[in-house]
């Protein structure tokens, strides 16, 4: 386990990674962290500051200057703003005389050279000489390298009573199975459930989530080094949802358990950022690039994977949109756009552009093979609905989906079916799809067509709405047209998927004059969504993440403002 942790630490970047792990570690060691990493604030060489006792010694002040990877000649005293030696000089010349809180001035001070790897042998004598020259009565130096950090993590965060050997074995299995992402994420899910099952009170939940966060970072760093982020993506999604299920009752945004969850959320965001920036965005602009990347001659594989990618991109867009909206709540848009807002706006534009290019360059996304792919389409369309500049693209996409679904049904092609399994899709390809009994069986229910009817009505696509209505009347009289809404049991099961929940409105009207009235009425009568913890506590994208992960339709409540005032 120590070797696994050391490799993980060596791979972490300095900003938002290694310096994000240290405060939790120091807190677990019983220390009081009084300075945490802050962007845009000069701290004169100090990245993290804490006060406390280590190994039973007297209480001291520990000042950390954090660097990533191995300490080389360049990172020790090279031509870079991030070199370690100038930071150590700043700590002694500026921070200790003028920035150290008065209540800690009488304590001994330890300046910690902190890095995830080792010191290169070529500069060992220079580092040791610097430490010896600058050691004084009340100032000393310590090296917190990869070995020391991994020992501390093992001793204080992953110790036997907190992360038993059985759980550590699950982490090792997850790492060993990275080339089989489904199996790897399954092992990690077992780890999450095992660790959280023993947490009952807020403090133990906070500790458990912190330990899981470290394990998730270990998994992510190995995935990143191996160039295969799939297991990290799947595991981060499940971790986020299960962590919220444990913290939602106590989440205030300010207490300890809230901080633990927010750290998990930050890790999820970094993993999903890395996934879409490395694996998706560079290839969406190339015709058929992602279709070919599936490495399968079977269109079913390509269809399943690309709709999955569509859902992932869309969920990420919703998270960015949520952050952007909150930033405008803090600072009205009539004022000058802040750097944070500009960054979020550009990120959102990149994501929506990527979704458009993904669809344009991979036409297989114009025809869902599974009725449940309405979930991924719904995630994308609900994101598009927030930007009127995307109306033309959205309407063209909807029209093409409707046209293809109808055409392939009538010509006995690969029209959408209710079955989920890969085997059934293969059978669907081979079966005599002209057989009316078979057709009725595989299209016995649908959420896809009702959802398309709603968006056709919202975008006022009269001719497409009429065509869809005629199709439903003529060809789908046997089909239970329905849609899903959260109910009183959804809050309990939504984030853990521990039980079936929600209610379905059947006999969905496909008439364009009635469909919006029906949906508005259902949203008003089934208002359980508004009382869900993710919505009340300003984490609404969590419910969309749960919809994508556990395969529930996107609630129409996300469109409620638009439903009341369609374009």
mmCIF file of C-alpha atoms in Angstrom, residues 277-462:
data_model
loop_
_atom_site.group_PDB
_atom_site.id
_atom_site.type_symbol
_atom_site.label_atom_id
_atom_site.label_comp_id
_atom_site.label_asym_id
_atom_site.label_seq_id
_atom_site.Cartn_x
_atom_site.Cartn_y
_atom_site.Cartn_z
ATOM 1 C CA UNK A 277 -10.478 17.506 -22.172
ATOM 2 C CA UNK A 278 -8.278 14.492 -22.917
ATOM 3 C CA UNK A 279 -10.667 11.914 -24.310
ATOM 4 C CA UNK A 280 -13.521 13.801 -25.970
ATOM 5 C CA UNK A 281 -12.907 17.417 -26.950
ATOM 6 C CA UNK A 282 -9.802 16.890 -29.132
ATOM 7 C CA UNK A 283 -11.724 14.481 -31.395
ATOM 8 C CA UNK A 284 -15.271 15.826 -31.695
ATOM 9 C CA UNK A 285 -14.345 18.029 -34.631
ATOM 10 C CA UNK A 286 -13.037 15.151 -36.744
ATOM 11 C CA UNK A 287 -15.558 13.262 -38.855
ATOM 12 C CA UNK A 288 -16.256 9.798 -37.410
ATOM 13 C CA UNK A 289 -13.187 10.035 -35.098
ATOM 14 C CA UNK A 290 -15.024 8.988 -31.934
ATOM 15 C CA UNK A 291 -17.066 6.411 -33.844
ATOM 16 C CA UNK A 292 -13.834 4.783 -35.016
ATOM 17 C CA UNK A 293 -12.352 5.096 -31.512
ATOM 18 C CA UNK A 294 -14.926 2.597 -30.244
ATOM 19 C CA UNK A 295 -12.908 -0.025 -32.151
ATOM 20 C CA UNK A 296 -15.872 -2.153 -33.154
ATOM 21 C CA UNK A 297 -17.254 -3.139 -36.555
ATOM 22 C CA UNK A 298 -20.722 -3.366 -34.987
ATOM 23 C CA UNK A 299 -22.895 -0.249 -35.125
ATOM 24 C CA UNK A 300 -24.569 -1.266 -31.854
ATOM 25 C CA UNK A 301 -21.306 -0.785 -29.937
ATOM 26 C CA UNK A 302 -20.777 2.603 -31.543
ATOM 27 C CA UNK A 303 -24.343 3.706 -30.869
ATOM 28 C CA UNK A 304 -24.282 2.697 -27.197
ATOM 29 C CA UNK A 305 -20.922 4.328 -26.507
ATOM 30 C CA UNK A 306 -21.580 7.608 -28.296
ATOM 31 C CA UNK A 307 -24.912 8.160 -26.575
ATOM 32 C CA UNK A 308 -23.073 7.466 -23.313
ATOM 33 C CA UNK A 309 -20.479 10.115 -24.221
ATOM 34 C CA UNK A 310 -23.298 12.514 -25.129
ATOM 35 C CA UNK A 311 -24.772 12.086 -21.648
ATOM 36 C CA UNK A 312 -21.416 12.632 -19.964
ATOM 37 C CA UNK A 313 -20.705 15.833 -21.875
ATOM 38 C CA UNK A 314 -24.202 17.121 -21.131
ATOM 39 C CA UNK A 315 -23.982 16.457 -17.389
ATOM 40 C CA UNK A 316 -20.660 18.279 -17.298
ATOM 41 C CA UNK A 317 -22.285 21.184 -19.094
ATOM 42 C CA UNK A 318 -25.019 21.325 -16.452
ATOM 43 C CA UNK A 319 -22.425 21.479 -13.652
ATOM 44 C CA UNK A 320 -20.577 24.339 -15.386
ATOM 45 C CA UNK A 321 -23.852 26.159 -16.089
ATOM 46 C CA UNK A 322 -24.820 25.800 -12.429
ATOM 47 C CA UNK A 323 -21.495 27.286 -11.284
ATOM 48 C CA UNK A 324 -21.831 30.136 -13.788
ATOM 49 C CA UNK A 325 -25.373 30.913 -12.641
ATOM 50 C CA UNK A 326 -24.256 31.003 -8.997
ATOM 51 C CA UNK A 327 -21.376 33.339 -9.852
ATOM 52 C CA UNK A 328 -23.860 35.781 -11.422
ATOM 53 C CA UNK A 329 -26.024 35.541 -8.319
ATOM 54 C CA UNK A 330 -23.026 36.788 -6.341
ATOM 55 C CA UNK A 331 -22.117 39.448 -8.911
ATOM 56 C CA UNK A 332 -24.858 40.771 -11.223
ATOM 57 C CA UNK A 333 -24.169 40.568 -14.969
ATOM 58 C CA UNK A 334 -24.535 44.361 -15.405
ATOM 59 C CA UNK A 335 -21.095 44.702 -13.847
ATOM 60 C CA UNK A 336 -17.867 43.721 -15.573
ATOM 61 C CA UNK A 337 -17.436 39.981 -16.021
ATOM 62 C CA UNK A 338 -15.020 38.520 -13.475
ATOM 63 C CA UNK A 339 -12.150 36.224 -14.361
ATOM 64 C CA UNK A 340 -14.035 33.298 -12.800
ATOM 65 C CA UNK A 341 -17.176 34.053 -14.811
ATOM 66 C CA UNK A 342 -15.208 34.376 -18.039
ATOM 67 C CA UNK A 343 -13.506 31.040 -17.403
ATOM 68 C CA UNK A 344 -16.840 29.314 -16.698
ATOM 69 C CA UNK A 345 -18.536 30.921 -19.697
ATOM 70 C CA UNK A 346 -15.733 29.823 -22.034
ATOM 71 C CA UNK A 347 -15.847 26.319 -20.548
ATOM 72 C CA UNK A 348 -19.617 26.122 -21.111
ATOM 73 C CA UNK A 349 -19.239 27.347 -24.691
ATOM 74 C CA UNK A 350 -16.592 24.666 -25.332
ATOM 75 C CA UNK A 351 -18.852 21.945 -23.965
ATOM 76 C CA UNK A 352 -21.925 22.969 -25.972
ATOM 77 C CA UNK A 353 -19.767 23.322 -29.080
ATOM 78 C CA UNK A 354 -18.346 19.858 -28.428
ATOM 79 C CA UNK A 355 -21.846 18.377 -28.150
ATOM 80 C CA UNK A 356 -22.846 19.960 -31.460
ATOM 81 C CA UNK A 357 -19.696 18.716 -33.206
ATOM 82 C CA UNK A 358 -20.116 15.278 -31.653
ATOM 83 C CA UNK A 359 -23.570 14.994 -33.205
ATOM 84 C CA UNK A 360 -22.624 16.549 -36.563
ATOM 85 C CA UNK A 361 -19.559 14.345 -37.028
ATOM 86 C CA UNK A 362 -21.139 11.131 -35.749
ATOM 87 C CA UNK A 363 -24.539 10.733 -37.469
ATOM 88 C CA UNK A 364 -25.253 7.576 -35.491
ATOM 89 C CA UNK A 365 -26.448 10.008 -32.777
ATOM 90 C CA UNK A 366 -29.421 10.862 -34.998
ATOM 91 C CA UNK A 367 -31.094 7.533 -34.189
ATOM 92 C CA UNK A 368 -31.289 5.989 -30.701
ATOM 93 C CA UNK A 369 -31.297 2.175 -30.698
ATOM 94 C CA UNK A 370 -32.605 2.002 -27.127
ATOM 95 C CA UNK A 371 -35.647 3.852 -25.836
ATOM 96 C CA UNK A 372 -33.667 4.677 -22.667
ATOM 97 C CA UNK A 373 -31.255 6.775 -24.706
ATOM 98 C CA UNK A 374 -33.951 9.409 -24.322
ATOM 99 C CA UNK A 375 -32.108 10.096 -21.044
ATOM 100 C CA UNK A 376 -28.921 11.191 -22.832
ATOM 101 C CA UNK A 377 -30.895 13.147 -25.426
ATOM 102 C CA UNK A 378 -32.875 14.796 -22.611
ATOM 103 C CA UNK A 379 -29.677 15.803 -20.791
ATOM 104 C CA UNK A 380 -28.383 17.488 -23.947
ATOM 105 C CA UNK A 381 -31.667 19.187 -24.871
ATOM 106 C CA UNK A 382 -32.225 20.503 -21.335
ATOM 107 C CA UNK A 383 -28.732 22.052 -21.539
ATOM 108 C CA UNK A 384 -29.446 23.527 -24.987
ATOM 109 C CA UNK A 385 -32.711 24.991 -23.673
ATOM 110 C CA UNK A 386 -30.746 27.427 -21.491
ATOM 111 C CA UNK A 387 -29.192 29.140 -24.526
ATOM 112 C CA UNK A 388 -31.387 30.563 -27.289
ATOM 113 C CA UNK A 389 -28.382 30.624 -29.652
ATOM 114 C CA UNK A 390 -28.649 26.840 -29.774
ATOM 115 C CA UNK A 391 -32.341 26.749 -30.757
ATOM 116 C CA UNK A 392 -31.664 26.193 -34.466
ATOM 117 C CA UNK A 393 -29.318 23.278 -33.848
ATOM 118 C CA UNK A 394 -31.665 21.740 -31.251
ATOM 119 C CA UNK A 395 -34.678 21.906 -33.561
ATOM 120 C CA UNK A 396 -32.742 20.393 -36.465
ATOM 121 C CA UNK A 397 -31.524 17.562 -34.237
ATOM 122 C CA UNK A 398 -34.998 16.857 -32.834
ATOM 123 C CA UNK A 399 -36.529 16.867 -36.312
ATOM 124 C CA UNK A 400 -33.938 14.433 -37.604
ATOM 125 C CA UNK A 401 -34.385 12.060 -34.649
ATOM 126 C CA UNK A 402 -38.154 12.035 -35.144
ATOM 127 C CA UNK A 403 -37.848 11.503 -38.876
ATOM 128 C CA UNK A 404 -35.386 8.633 -38.498
ATOM 129 C CA UNK A 405 -37.326 6.899 -35.727
ATOM 130 C CA UNK A 406 -40.454 6.932 -37.885
ATOM 131 C CA UNK A 407 -38.639 5.957 -41.079
ATOM 132 C CA UNK A 408 -36.763 3.028 -39.510
ATOM 133 C CA UNK A 409 -39.911 1.779 -37.807
ATOM 134 C CA UNK A 410 -41.813 1.796 -41.069
ATOM 135 C CA UNK A 411 -38.940 0.204 -43.029
ATOM 136 C CA UNK A 412 -38.145 -2.337 -40.273
ATOM 137 C CA UNK A 413 -34.690 -0.991 -39.552
ATOM 138 C CA UNK A 414 -32.980 -0.414 -36.182
ATOM 139 C CA UNK A 415 -35.834 1.525 -34.601
ATOM 140 C CA UNK A 416 -35.648 2.159 -30.805
ATOM 141 C CA UNK A 417 -36.696 -0.719 -28.527
ATOM 142 C CA UNK A 418 -37.360 -1.085 -24.820
ATOM 143 C CA UNK A 419 -34.703 -3.745 -24.218
ATOM 144 C CA UNK A 420 -31.447 -2.726 -22.551
ATOM 145 C CA UNK A 421 -29.154 -5.716 -22.937
ATOM 146 C CA UNK A 422 -26.588 -5.983 -25.688
ATOM 147 C CA UNK A 423 -27.829 -9.479 -26.515
ATOM 148 C CA UNK A 424 -31.367 -8.204 -27.163
ATOM 149 C CA UNK A 425 -30.038 -5.470 -29.405
ATOM 150 C CA UNK A 426 -28.137 -8.063 -31.421
ATOM 151 C CA UNK A 427 -31.290 -10.154 -31.661
ATOM 152 C CA UNK A 428 -33.204 -7.075 -32.725
ATOM 153 C CA UNK A 429 -30.799 -6.658 -35.585
ATOM 154 C CA UNK A 430 -31.366 -10.245 -36.746
ATOM 155 C CA UNK A 431 -35.099 -10.645 -36.085
ATOM 156 C CA UNK A 432 -37.849 -10.220 -38.613
ATOM 157 C CA UNK A 433 -38.766 -6.707 -37.552
ATOM 158 C CA UNK A 434 -41.717 -6.690 -39.925
ATOM 159 C CA UNK A 435 -43.496 -9.201 -37.688
ATOM 160 C CA UNK A 436 -46.247 -7.258 -35.898
ATOM 161 C CA UNK A 437 -46.072 -9.426 -32.754
ATOM 162 C CA UNK A 438 -42.338 -8.805 -32.451
ATOM 163 C CA UNK A 439 -42.774 -5.073 -33.100
ATOM 164 C CA UNK A 440 -45.430 -4.798 -30.436
ATOM 165 C CA UNK A 441 -43.288 -6.651 -27.919
ATOM 166 C CA UNK A 442 -40.140 -4.547 -28.340
ATOM 167 C CA UNK A 443 -42.040 -1.236 -28.417
ATOM 168 C CA UNK A 444 -44.511 -1.972 -25.645
ATOM 169 C CA UNK A 445 -43.548 1.184 -23.731
ATOM 170 C CA UNK A 446 -41.691 4.415 -24.429
ATOM 171 C CA UNK A 447 -40.350 7.528 -22.739
ATOM 172 C CA UNK A 448 -38.555 8.622 -25.918
ATOM 173 C CA UNK A 449 -41.586 9.630 -27.967
ATOM 174 C CA UNK A 450 -43.280 11.593 -25.143
ATOM 175 C CA UNK A 451 -40.050 13.486 -24.511
ATOM 176 C CA UNK A 452 -39.696 14.301 -28.219
ATOM 177 C CA UNK A 453 -43.326 15.452 -28.269
ATOM 178 C CA UNK A 454 -42.628 17.859 -25.391
ATOM 179 C CA UNK A 455 -39.603 19.416 -27.086
ATOM 180 C CA UNK A 456 -41.443 19.651 -30.411
ATOM 181 C CA UNK A 457 -44.187 21.573 -28.633
ATOM 182 C CA UNK A 458 -41.735 23.802 -26.753
ATOM 183 C CA UNK A 459 -39.857 24.680 -29.939
ATOM 184 C CA UNK A 460 -43.187 24.997 -31.821
ATOM 185 C CA UNK A 461 -42.211 22.461 -34.480
ATOM 186 C CA UNK A 462 -45.781 22.142 -35.731
#
